[in-house]
Coordinates of C-alpha atoms in Angstrom, one line a residue:
Chain Z
M1 CA 41.5 -31.0 14.3
S2 CA 38.2 -30.9 15.7
A3 CA 35.3 -30.5 13.7
F4 CA 34.8 -27.5 15.5
E5 CA 38.3 -26.0 15.2
S6 CA 38.1 -27.0 11.1
T7 CA 34.3 -25.3 10.8
I8 CA 35.2 -22.3 13.1
K9 CA 38.3 -20.8 11.2
E10 CA 36.7 -21.8 7.4
T11 CA 33.5 -19.4 9.1
A12 CA 35.5 -16.5 10.8
A13 CA 37.6 -16.6 7.3
L14 CA 33.9 -16.3 5.5
I15 CA 33.5 -13.8 8.1
E16 CA 36.0 -11.8 8.2
T17 CA 35.7 -11.3 3.9
A18 CA 31.9 -10.9 4.0
L19 CA 32.2 -7.9 6.3
D20 CA 34.1 -6.4 4.0
D21 CA 32.1 -6.8 0.7
F22 CA 29.3 -4.9 3.4
L23 CA 31.9 -2.4 4.8
P24 CA 33.3 -0.7 1.6
Q25 CA 35.4 2.3 2.1
S26 CA 35.8 5.5 0.0
D27 CA 37.0 8.6 0.2
G28 CA 34.3 10.5 -0.1
P29 CA 33.3 13.1 2.3
L30 CA 31.2 9.3 4.1
G31 CA 33.9 7.5 4.5
R32 CA 35.5 8.2 8.0
V33 CA 32.4 6.2 8.8
V34 CA 33.0 3.6 7.8
D35 CA 36.9 3.4 8.4
A36 CA 35.7 3.1 11.9
M37 CA 32.8 0.6 11.5
R38 CA 35.5 -1.3 10.2
W39 CA 38.2 -0.7 12.4
G40 CA 34.9 -1.7 15.0
A41 CA 34.6 -4.9 13.1
L42 CA 37.7 -6.5 11.4
D43 CA 40.3 -9.0 12.3
G44 CA 39.2 -8.8 15.4
G45 CA 37.6 -11.6 17.5
K46 CA 36.2 -15.4 17.5
R47 CA 33.0 -14.6 15.7
L48 CA 31.5 -17.5 18.1
R49 CA 28.2 -16.1 17.7
P50 CA 28.3 -16.2 13.5
F51 CA 30.2 -19.7 14.0
L52 CA 26.3 -20.6 15.7
V53 CA 24.5 -18.9 13.1
I54 CA 26.7 -21.6 9.9
A55 CA 27.0 -24.3 12.1
A56 CA 23.3 -24.6 13.5
A57 CA 22.3 -23.9 9.5
D58 CA 24.6 -26.4 7.9
M59 CA 23.1 -28.9 9.8
F60 CA 19.7 -28.7 7.9
D61 CA 21.5 -28.3 4.6
A62 CA 20.8 -24.5 4.8
P63 CA 22.6 -22.5 1.7
R64 CA 25.9 -20.8 3.1
A65 CA 25.0 -17.2 1.3
R66 CA 22.1 -17.0 3.7
S67 CA 23.8 -18.3 6.7
I68 CA 26.5 -15.9 6.4
R69 CA 24.2 -12.6 5.8
V70 CA 22.3 -13.7 9.2
G71 CA 26.0 -14.0 10.0
C72 CA 27.4 -11.2 9.2
A73 CA 23.5 -9.1 11.1
V74 CA 24.9 -10.9 14.6
E75 CA 28.4 -9.4 14.5
M76 CA 27.9 -6.5 13.6
I77 CA 25.1 -6.4 16.8
H78 CA 27.8 -8.0 18.6
C79 CA 30.5 -5.5 17.7
Y80 CA 28.9 -2.3 17.6
S81 CA 27.3 -3.0 21.1
L82 CA 31.6 -4.1 22.0
V83 CA 31.8 0.4 20.2
H84 CA 29.7 1.4 22.4
D85 CA 30.5 -0.4 25.2
D86 CA 34.3 0.7 25.4
L87 CA 33.1 4.5 25.4
P88 CA 34.1 7.1 28.3
A89 CA 30.8 7.7 29.6
M90 CA 30.1 3.4 29.5
D91 CA 33.2 0.7 30.5
D92 CA 35.9 3.9 29.6
S93 CA 38.0 0.4 27.6
D94 CA 41.7 1.8 25.9
L95 CA 41.5 -1.3 24.5
R96 CA 39.8 -3.9 22.8
R97 CA 41.5 -7.5 21.4
G98 CA 45.0 -6.3 21.8
R99 CA 44.2 -3.0 19.8
P100 CA 42.9 0.7 20.3
S101 CA 38.6 0.7 21.2
V102 CA 37.5 3.2 18.2
H103 CA 36.9 6.2 19.6
K104 CA 40.6 6.0 20.6
K105 CA 41.1 5.6 17.4
F106 CA 39.2 7.9 15.6
D107 CA 37.0 10.2 18.5
D108 CA 34.0 9.6 20.7
A109 CA 31.4 11.5 18.5
T110 CA 32.7 8.4 15.9
A111 CA 32.2 6.5 17.5
I112 CA 29.2 6.9 19.2
L113 CA 28.7 7.1 14.8
A114 CA 29.8 4.1 13.9
G115 CA 28.5 1.6 16.4
D116 CA 24.8 3.1 15.0
A117 CA 25.3 2.5 12.3
L118 CA 26.9 -1.5 12.2
L119 CA 23.6 -1.6 14.5
T120 CA 21.2 -0.2 12.0
Q121 CA 23.0 -1.7 9.3
A122 CA 22.4 -5.2 10.6
F123 CA 18.8 -4.9 9.7
E124 CA 19.5 -4.1 6.6
I125 CA 21.6 -7.1 5.5
L126 CA 18.5 -9.0 7.3
A127 CA 15.7 -7.4 5.0
E128 CA 17.5 -7.3 1.8
L129 CA 16.4 -9.9 -0.9
E130 CA 19.2 -12.1 -1.3
T131 CA 19.0 -12.9 2.4
H132 CA 16.5 -15.8 1.8
P133 CA 13.7 -15.7 -0.5
D134 CA 10.7 -15.6 1.4
G135 CA 10.2 -12.5 3.4
N136 CA 8.3 -13.5 6.3
V137 CA 12.0 -15.7 7.1
R138 CA 13.7 -12.7 6.6
C139 CA 11.6 -11.1 9.3
A140 CA 12.0 -13.9 11.3
V141 CA 15.3 -13.3 11.6
A142 CA 14.8 -9.8 12.6
L143 CA 12.8 -10.5 15.0
E144 CA 14.3 -12.7 16.5
L145 CA 17.2 -10.3 16.3
A146 CA 15.8 -7.6 17.7
R147 CA 14.3 -8.9 20.6
A148 CA 17.5 -10.4 21.5
S149 CA 19.9 -6.8 20.9
G150 CA 17.1 -4.8 22.7
K151 CA 16.0 -3.4 26.2
A152 CA 14.6 -6.2 27.0
G153 CA 17.4 -8.8 26.2
M154 CA 21.5 -7.4 25.3
V155 CA 20.6 -3.7 26.3
G156 CA 18.4 -4.6 28.6
G157 CA 21.0 -6.3 29.8
Q158 CA 24.2 -4.0 29.7
M159 CA 21.6 -1.6 31.6
I160 CA 21.6 -3.8 35.1
D161 CA 25.1 -4.6 34.4
I162 CA 25.8 -0.5 34.6
Y163 CA 24.3 -1.0 38.0
A164 CA 26.0 -4.6 38.8
E165 CA 28.7 -2.0 40.8
Q166 CA 26.5 -0.9 42.8
K167 CA 24.6 -3.6 43.6
D168 CA 25.0 -7.0 45.3
F169 CA 23.4 -9.5 43.2
D170 CA 22.3 -12.5 44.0
L171 CA 22.7 -16.1 42.0
A172 CA 19.6 -15.4 39.4
G173 CA 20.5 -11.4 39.3
V174 CA 23.5 -12.3 38.4
T175 CA 21.5 -15.0 36.2
Q176 CA 19.9 -12.6 34.8
L177 CA 21.4 -11.0 34.0
Q178 CA 24.4 -13.0 31.6
R179 CA 21.3 -13.8 30.3
L180 CA 20.0 -10.5 29.1
K181 CA 23.9 -9.1 28.7
T182 CA 26.0 -12.2 27.3
G183 CA 23.3 -14.8 26.4
A184 CA 20.6 -13.2 24.2
L185 CA 23.4 -13.2 21.6
I186 CA 24.2 -16.6 21.6
R187 CA 20.9 -17.5 22.4
F188 CA 20.6 -15.5 19.6
G189 CA 23.6 -17.2 17.4
A190 CA 22.1 -21.0 16.5
V191 CA 18.5 -19.4 16.6
G192 CA 18.5 -17.9 13.4
G193 CA 20.3 -20.4 11.9
G194 CA 18.1 -22.9 12.4
L195 CA 14.6 -19.9 10.5
I196 CA 17.2 -19.3 8.6
A197 CA 17.2 -22.5 7.3
E198 CA 13.3 -22.9 8.0
A199 CA 13.9 -26.3 11.1
S200 CA 11.0 -26.4 12.5
S201 CA 9.5 -25.4 15.4
D202 CA 11.0 -28.3 17.9
E203 CA 14.3 -27.7 16.6
V204 CA 14.6 -24.3 16.9
A205 CA 13.8 -25.0 21.0
A206 CA 16.6 -27.7 21.2
L207 CA 19.3 -25.1 19.1
A208 CA 17.9 -22.0 21.5
A209 CA 18.0 -25.2 25.1
Y210 CA 21.5 -26.1 23.9
A211 CA 22.8 -22.1 23.0
E212 CA 21.3 -21.0 26.6
D213 CA 23.2 -23.1 28.9
L214 CA 26.5 -22.9 26.3
G215 CA 25.9 -18.7 26.2
L216 CA 25.8 -19.0 30.6
A217 CA 28.7 -21.5 30.4
F218 CA 30.7 -19.1 28.6
Q219 CA 29.9 -16.5 31.0
I220 CA 31.0 -18.3 33.7
V221 CA 34.1 -19.2 32.1
D222 CA 34.3 -15.2 30.9
D223 CA 34.1 -14.7 34.6
I224 CA 37.1 -17.2 35.2
L225 CA 39.6 -15.9 32.7
D226 CA 39.0 -12.3 34.2
A227 CA 40.0 -13.4 38.0
T228 CA 42.6 -15.3 36.6
A229 CA 44.5 -14.5 33.6
D230 CA 46.3 -11.6 32.7
A231 CA 45.9 -8.6 30.0
E232 CA 48.2 -9.9 27.2
T233 CA 46.2 -13.2 26.9
L234 CA 42.4 -11.7 26.7
G235 CA 43.4 -8.9 24.7
K236 CA 42.2 -6.6 27.7
P237 CA 42.6 -5.2 30.7
A238 CA 42.5 -7.8 33.2
G239 CA 41.2 -7.8 37.2
Q240 CA 38.4 -5.5 36.1
D241 CA 35.8 -6.8 37.6
A242 CA 37.7 -8.1 41.1
E243 CA 38.6 -4.0 40.8
M244 CA 34.6 -2.9 40.8
D245 CA 33.7 -5.2 43.5
K246 CA 31.5 -7.0 40.3
A247 CA 29.2 -9.8 41.6
T248 CA 30.0 -12.9 39.3
F249 CA 29.9 -15.9 39.1
I250 CA 33.2 -17.0 41.2
K251 CA 31.7 -14.4 44.2
L252 CA 29.2 -16.1 44.1
L253 CA 29.9 -19.6 44.1
G254 CA 33.4 -19.6 44.6
M255 CA 35.9 -20.9 42.3
D256 CA 35.6 -24.6 42.8
G257 CA 32.1 -24.1 42.6
A258 CA 32.0 -21.6 39.4
K259 CA 34.5 -24.3 37.8
S260 CA 31.9 -26.9 38.3
K261 CA 29.3 -25.4 36.7
A262 CA 30.4 -24.8 33.9
A263 CA 31.2 -28.2 32.9
E264 CA 27.8 -29.5 34.1
L265 CA 26.6 -27.1 31.3
V266 CA 28.4 -27.8 28.6
E267 CA 27.6 -31.8 29.3
R268 CA 23.4 -30.0 29.3
C269 CA 24.3 -28.0 26.6
K270 CA 25.5 -30.7 23.7
S271 CA 23.3 -33.1 25.1
H272 CA 20.4 -30.5 24.0
L273 CA 22.0 -31.4 20.1
D274 CA 21.9 -35.7 20.4
P275 CA 19.1 -35.8 18.0
F276 CA 20.5 -34.3 15.2
G277 CA 23.3 -36.7 15.2
D278 CA 27.2 -35.8 14.3
A279 CA 25.2 -33.2 12.3
A280 CA 26.0 -31.2 15.6
A281 CA 29.4 -31.8 15.9
P282 CA 31.1 -28.8 15.0
L283 CA 28.5 -27.5 17.3
K284 CA 29.5 -29.6 20.5
G285 CA 33.0 -29.3 19.4
A286 CA 31.7 -25.2 19.9
A287 CA 31.0 -26.2 23.8
D288 CA 34.1 -28.4 24.7
F289 CA 35.9 -24.8 23.0
V290 CA 34.0 -22.3 25.3
F291 CA 34.7 -24.6 28.5
E292 CA 38.6 -24.7 27.1
R293 CA 39.4 -21.8 26.0
K294 CA 41.8 -19.1 28.0
S295 CA 40.9 -16.3 26.2
Chain V
M1 CA -8.8 24.3 9.8
S2 CA -7.1 22.8 7.2
A3 CA -6.6 19.0 6.5
F4 CA -2.8 19.0 6.9
E5 CA -3.2 20.5 10.8
S6 CA -7.0 18.3 11.4
T7 CA -4.5 15.3 10.4
I8 CA -1.5 16.6 11.9
K9 CA -2.7 16.6 15.3
E10 CA -5.1 13.4 14.7
T11 CA -1.7 12.0 14.0
A12 CA 0.5 12.8 16.7
A13 CA -2.2 11.4 18.9
L14 CA -2.4 7.9 17.4
I15 CA 2.4 8.4 17.7
E16 CA 1.6 9.5 20.7
T17 CA -0.6 6.1 22.4
A18 CA 1.2 4.3 20.0
L19 CA 4.4 5.1 21.4
D20 CA 3.5 4.5 24.6
D21 CA 1.8 1.2 24.1
F22 CA 5.9 -0.1 22.5
L23 CA 6.8 1.7 25.0
P24 CA 5.2 -0.4 28.5
Q25 CA 6.5 1.0 31.7
S26 CA 8.3 -1.6 35.1
D27 CA 9.5 -1.0 37.9
G28 CA 11.7 -4.0 37.8
P29 CA 15.5 -3.6 37.1
L30 CA 14.9 -2.7 33.4
G31 CA 12.9 0.1 33.9
R32 CA 15.5 2.6 34.3
V33 CA 16.2 1.9 30.6
V34 CA 12.8 1.6 29.1
D35 CA 12.1 5.5 31.3
A36 CA 14.5 6.7 29.3
M37 CA 13.8 5.6 26.0
R38 CA 10.2 6.5 27.0
W39 CA 12.0 10.7 27.8
G40 CA 13.5 10.7 24.4
A41 CA 10.5 9.6 22.9
L42 CA 7.4 10.8 24.5
D43 CA 6.1 13.6 24.7
G44 CA 7.9 15.7 21.9
G45 CA 7.8 16.7 19.0
K46 CA 5.5 17.7 15.6
R47 CA 5.5 14.0 14.8
L48 CA 5.9 15.2 10.9
R49 CA 7.7 11.7 10.3
P50 CA 4.8 9.5 10.7
F51 CA 2.4 12.2 9.9
L52 CA 4.1 11.3 6.2
V53 CA 3.7 8.0 6.2
I54 CA 0.4 7.4 7.1
A55 CA -0.8 11.0 5.2
A56 CA 0.7 8.7 2.5
A57 CA -0.8 6.0 3.2
D58 CA -3.7 7.0 3.5
M59 CA -3.6 8.3 0.0
F60 CA -4.6 4.0 -0.4
D61 CA -6.6 3.4 1.9
A62 CA -3.6 1.3 3.5
P63 CA -5.0 -0.1 7.0
R64 CA -3.8 3.0 10.2
A65 CA -3.3 0.0 12.5
R66 CA -0.4 -0.6 9.9
S67 CA 0.4 3.2 9.2
I68 CA 0.8 3.9 12.4
R69 CA 3.5 1.3 13.5
V70 CA 5.0 2.3 10.6
G71 CA 5.0 5.8 11.9
C72 CA 6.4 4.5 15.6
A73 CA 9.0 2.9 13.6
V74 CA 10.3 6.3 11.8
E75 CA 10.0 8.0 14.9
M76 CA 11.8 5.8 17.1
I77 CA 14.2 5.4 14.5
H78 CA 14.1 10.5 14.7
C79 CA 14.5 10.1 18.5
Y80 CA 17.3 8.4 18.7
S81 CA 19.2 10.4 16.7
L82 CA 18.3 13.8 18.4
V83 CA 19.0 11.5 22.1
H84 CA 22.5 10.7 20.5
D85 CA 23.0 14.1 19.0
D86 CA 22.3 16.3 22.0
L87 CA 25.4 13.5 23.5
P88 CA 28.4 15.4 25.2
A89 CA 30.9 14.2 23.3
M90 CA 28.3 15.0 20.3
D91 CA 26.1 18.7 19.9
D92 CA 26.4 18.8 23.6
S93 CA 22.6 20.2 24.5
D94 CA 21.1 19.9 27.4
L95 CA 17.8 20.9 26.1
R96 CA 15.6 19.5 24.1
R97 CA 12.1 20.2 23.2
G98 CA 11.8 22.3 25.9
R99 CA 13.2 19.7 27.9
P100 CA 16.0 18.2 29.7
S101 CA 17.7 16.5 26.2
V102 CA 17.4 12.5 27.8
H103 CA 22.2 12.5 28.9
K104 CA 20.9 15.3 31.6
K105 CA 17.5 13.8 33.1
F106 CA 19.6 10.4 32.8
D107 CA 23.3 9.8 33.0
D108 CA 25.3 9.9 29.3
A109 CA 25.8 5.8 30.0
T110 CA 21.8 5.3 29.7
A111 CA 21.5 7.7 26.7
I112 CA 23.8 6.3 24.4
L113 CA 21.6 2.6 25.7
A114 CA 18.1 4.4 25.6
G115 CA 18.9 5.2 22.1
D116 CA 20.6 1.8 20.9
A117 CA 17.3 0.6 22.5
L118 CA 14.9 2.6 20.7
L119 CA 16.8 2.3 17.3
T120 CA 17.2 -1.6 18.4
Q121 CA 12.6 -1.2 19.1
A122 CA 11.9 0.3 15.3
F123 CA 13.2 -3.2 13.5
E124 CA 11.1 -5.1 15.9
I125 CA 8.0 -3.1 15.3
L126 CA 8.6 -3.2 11.6
A127 CA 9.2 -7.0 11.8
E128 CA 5.8 -7.9 13.5
L129 CA 3.5 -9.4 11.7
E130 CA 0.9 -6.8 12.7
T131 CA 2.8 -4.0 10.8
H132 CA 1.9 -6.0 6.7
P133 CA 1.0 -9.6 6.8
D134 CA 3.4 -9.5 3.6
G135 CA 7.1 -10.5 4.8
N136 CA 8.1 -8.9 1.5
V137 CA 6.2 -6.1 2.2
R138 CA 8.0 -5.8 5.2
C139 CA 11.2 -6.3 4.3
A140 CA 11.0 -3.6 2.0
V141 CA 9.7 -0.8 4.1
A142 CA 12.4 -1.8 7.1
L143 CA 15.4 -2.5 3.9
E144 CA 14.4 1.1 2.9
L145 CA 14.9 2.2 6.7
A146 CA 17.5 1.1 7.1
R147 CA 19.3 2.2 3.4
A148 CA 17.6 6.2 5.0
S149 CA 18.4 5.4 8.4
G150 CA 22.8 4.3 8.1
K151 CA 25.9 5.1 7.2
A152 CA 24.5 6.3 3.8
G153 CA 21.8 8.2 5.4
M154 CA 21.1 10.1 8.4
V155 CA 24.1 8.5 10.5
G156 CA 26.5 8.9 7.4
G157 CA 24.6 12.6 7.5
Q158 CA 25.7 13.3 11.0
M159 CA 29.6 12.9 10.2
I160 CA 29.1 14.8 7.9
D161 CA 28.1 17.2 9.7
I162 CA 30.3 16.6 12.6
Y163 CA 33.1 18.0 9.9
A164 CA 31.3 21.0 8.5
E165 CA 32.5 23.2 11.7
Q166 CA 35.4 22.8 9.7
K167 CA 35.7 22.5 6.2
D168 CA 33.9 25.4 4.3
F169 CA 30.8 23.7 2.7
D170 CA 30.2 24.6 -1.2
L171 CA 26.9 24.3 -2.0
A172 CA 26.4 21.0 -3.4
G173 CA 28.3 20.0 -0.2
V174 CA 26.1 22.0 1.9
T175 CA 22.4 20.2 0.3
Q176 CA 24.0 16.4 -0.1
L177 CA 24.8 16.9 3.9
Q178 CA 20.7 17.8 4.3
R179 CA 19.6 14.6 1.8
L180 CA 21.2 13.0 4.2
K181 CA 21.5 13.5 8.0
T182 CA 18.1 15.4 7.9
G183 CA 16.3 14.8 4.1
A184 CA 16.8 10.6 4.3
L185 CA 14.3 10.0 7.5
I186 CA 11.8 12.4 5.5
R187 CA 12.2 10.9 2.5
F188 CA 11.8 7.8 4.2
G189 CA 8.5 8.7 6.0
A190 CA 6.8 9.1 2.5
V191 CA 8.0 6.4 1.0
G192 CA 7.2 4.5 3.3
G193 CA 3.9 5.3 3.9
G194 CA 4.0 3.6 -0.2
L195 CA 5.5 0.7 0.4
I196 CA 2.7 -0.1 3.2
A197 CA 0.5 0.6 1.3
E198 CA 2.0 -1.9 -1.5
A199 CA 1.5 1.8 -3.9
S200 CA 3.1 1.4 -7.6
S201 CA 6.5 2.3 -8.0
D202 CA 6.5 5.5 -9.9
E203 CA 3.1 6.0 -7.2
V204 CA 6.2 5.6 -4.6
A205 CA 8.6 7.8 -6.7
A206 CA 6.1 10.6 -6.8
L207 CA 5.9 10.4 -2.9
A208 CA 9.9 10.2 -3.2
A209 CA 10.2 14.0 -5.0
Y210 CA 7.6 15.4 -3.2
A211 CA 9.5 14.1 0.3
E212 CA 12.9 15.4 -0.8
D213 CA 12.0 18.4 -2.1
L214 CA 9.9 18.9 1.0
G215 CA 13.7 18.0 3.2
L216 CA 15.6 20.5 1.6
A217 CA 13.1 22.7 2.1
F218 CA 12.4 21.9 6.3
Q219 CA 16.2 22.7 6.8
I220 CA 16.5 25.7 4.8
V221 CA 13.5 27.1 7.2
D222 CA 15.6 24.8 9.8
D223 CA 18.7 27.2 8.9
I224 CA 16.5 30.5 8.8
L225 CA 15.0 29.7 12.3
D226 CA 18.3 29.9 13.7
A227 CA 19.7 32.4 13.0
T228 CA 16.4 34.7 12.9
A229 CA 14.2 32.6 16.4
D230 CA 14.9 33.0 20.4
A231 CA 15.4 30.3 22.7
E232 CA 12.0 30.4 24.2
T233 CA 10.0 29.6 20.4
L234 CA 12.3 26.8 19.1
G235 CA 12.5 24.7 22.7
K236 CA 16.6 24.5 21.9
P237 CA 19.5 26.4 21.7
A238 CA 19.1 29.4 19.2
G239 CA 22.1 30.5 16.9
Q240 CA 24.1 28.0 17.5
D241 CA 24.9 27.7 13.4
A242 CA 26.0 31.5 13.4
E243 CA 28.0 30.7 16.8
M244 CA 30.3 28.1 14.7
D245 CA 30.6 30.0 11.9
K246 CA 28.3 26.8 10.5
A247 CA 28.5 26.6 6.2
T248 CA 24.5 27.2 6.4
F249 CA 21.5 28.4 3.3
I250 CA 21.9 31.1 5.0
K251 CA 25.3 32.2 4.9
L252 CA 25.5 30.4 0.9
L253 CA 22.2 32.5 -0.6
G254 CA 20.8 35.2 2.2
M255 CA 18.5 35.1 3.6
D256 CA 16.9 36.1 0.4
G257 CA 18.4 33.7 -1.4
A258 CA 17.4 30.8 1.0
K259 CA 13.7 32.6 1.5
S260 CA 13.0 32.4 -2.0
K261 CA 14.4 29.2 -2.4
A262 CA 12.2 27.5 -0.2
A263 CA 9.6 29.1 -1.5
E264 CA 10.2 27.6 -5.0
L265 CA 10.5 24.1 -3.3
V266 CA 7.7 24.3 -1.2
E267 CA 5.5 24.8 -4.6
R268 CA 7.6 22.4 -7.0
C269 CA 6.6 19.3 -3.8
K270 CA 3.6 19.9 -4.4
S271 CA 3.0 19.4 -7.3
H272 CA 4.9 15.8 -7.5
L273 CA 1.1 14.7 -6.3
D274 CA -0.8 16.2 -8.5
P275 CA -2.0 12.9 -9.9
F276 CA -2.5 12.2 -6.2
G277 CA -6.0 14.8 -6.5
D278 CA -7.6 16.0 -3.1
A279 CA -6.5 12.3 -1.7
A280 CA -3.5 14.9 -1.2
A281 CA -4.7 18.0 0.6
P282 CA -3.0 17.2 3.8
L283 CA 1.0 16.2 2.0
K284 CA 0.9 19.4 0.3
G285 CA -0.6 21.2 3.3
A286 CA 2.6 20.1 5.6
A287 CA 4.7 21.7 2.8
D288 CA 3.2 24.8 2.9
F289 CA 3.2 24.3 7.3
V290 CA 7.0 23.4 6.5
F291 CA 7.8 26.9 4.6
E292 CA 5.1 29.0 7.2
R293 CA 6.5 27.5 10.8
K294 CA 8.2 29.3 13.4
S295 CA 10.1 26.8 15.2

């Protein structure tokens, strides 16, 4: 098993446990929203973003207690965005990670609120003393996550995406869309790990460059998979992009062009981590994983 | 003009300007979500929560630059909750503050995203250095706001409220509902003002007690108004509570009982501020305003 594979398996388990602790069930009247938050956040994805946080922070020997919390925060943001994205008014998806989406399992109102609560709790976690003894460090991480998640980050990207179905994007447009809609949180993963570890600004910049290239490669591979895989492997409906005639990297570069662009980005992204030596092995392995994944 | 009236007028204008600065319009593809955020946040309410922040912080001579930012953060949280609350899946309201709600003016997806972006930006504002030079103070404020807004605060209250239409609440239930759904953010207003001003824990506790009583009085008066006012005065559809046979303070206490409970709370809430002397005049005036308001 590679350094990446063992690390991401380990960090996924740590994140699952931590998220479970952050979302304790209760029988009282407040229990329903927590149940819905748990449905949206637990037993799910690869936990790529938290892995980036933890693997980046590990390079500087930051205490895992801190990086796990930052990982939970970014995962809650990621999960809230999926909960809202699946809503009838948005992508209208019944299925997510092979299971009913939150609004199908519960109802639309509960899903809206569960998403809101997950987003809110991400910032609660970052603000707490346990995340880092220095409030300035906690604020630096929170500020980075808020910017990555907000109107000029992920949410801005989602807004553009809604109109992507009706617009002809050129390569610059699709790249900007990716950079905001999916790239911003991936970038935060690596940057957040550097910040919680109190890395230097040069080190944080190298992590940012790594993650920007990684994120773009991730999205191109996502487009390739959507065009080629089936629903069972993906865990969600396939072929949606083509059905909606959406501008994607495939449409603009062709399948071969997309595959070679992804390959180039993966090599470049790993090279940003050369200054970190062997400690960068898990993060470099992540780049290879992104390129080779089937779902 | 009373101390309260002049202060709330002044703070509303300061908040309007600050929110406008925080939400700069743009022609680019990211402009739509900002337009929707502006629709949801500008030219609107009384700005009661930011007023509480600023008036509380004023008692300790905190710089207005700081309290205004905290006021904007809580107002963005309040406004995002109204945007989401008005959605078809939630309260399904076409009208808000006398104008089309955000999803009617734009569309449902844009409203969901605009709400998400407002919530996110609240925490961005608090994390920034301009809010307070000490990161520990910024985190204390952010933590308080996150808890007040999340699954055990405002969102938890909204979740309970959705089921209120189908449940028979007793007085304890309706009080808990109020405490979470509307009281938590009102409580944050006063507490946040104390925290940004670095007040002592006793001083913050007095502010909390003031705001808890204020918030409950506010909700009782809200129920009284819903039962008696017309849509034009309210700026939103009237009589909704009775239509849905919702458990309210009126239903449980009777009109006279509700009016006298509100009066008692208003007196008690003002008394918590006696230690602050004349500096508490605007906050005491707020309590009288809450009791006397017609919309």
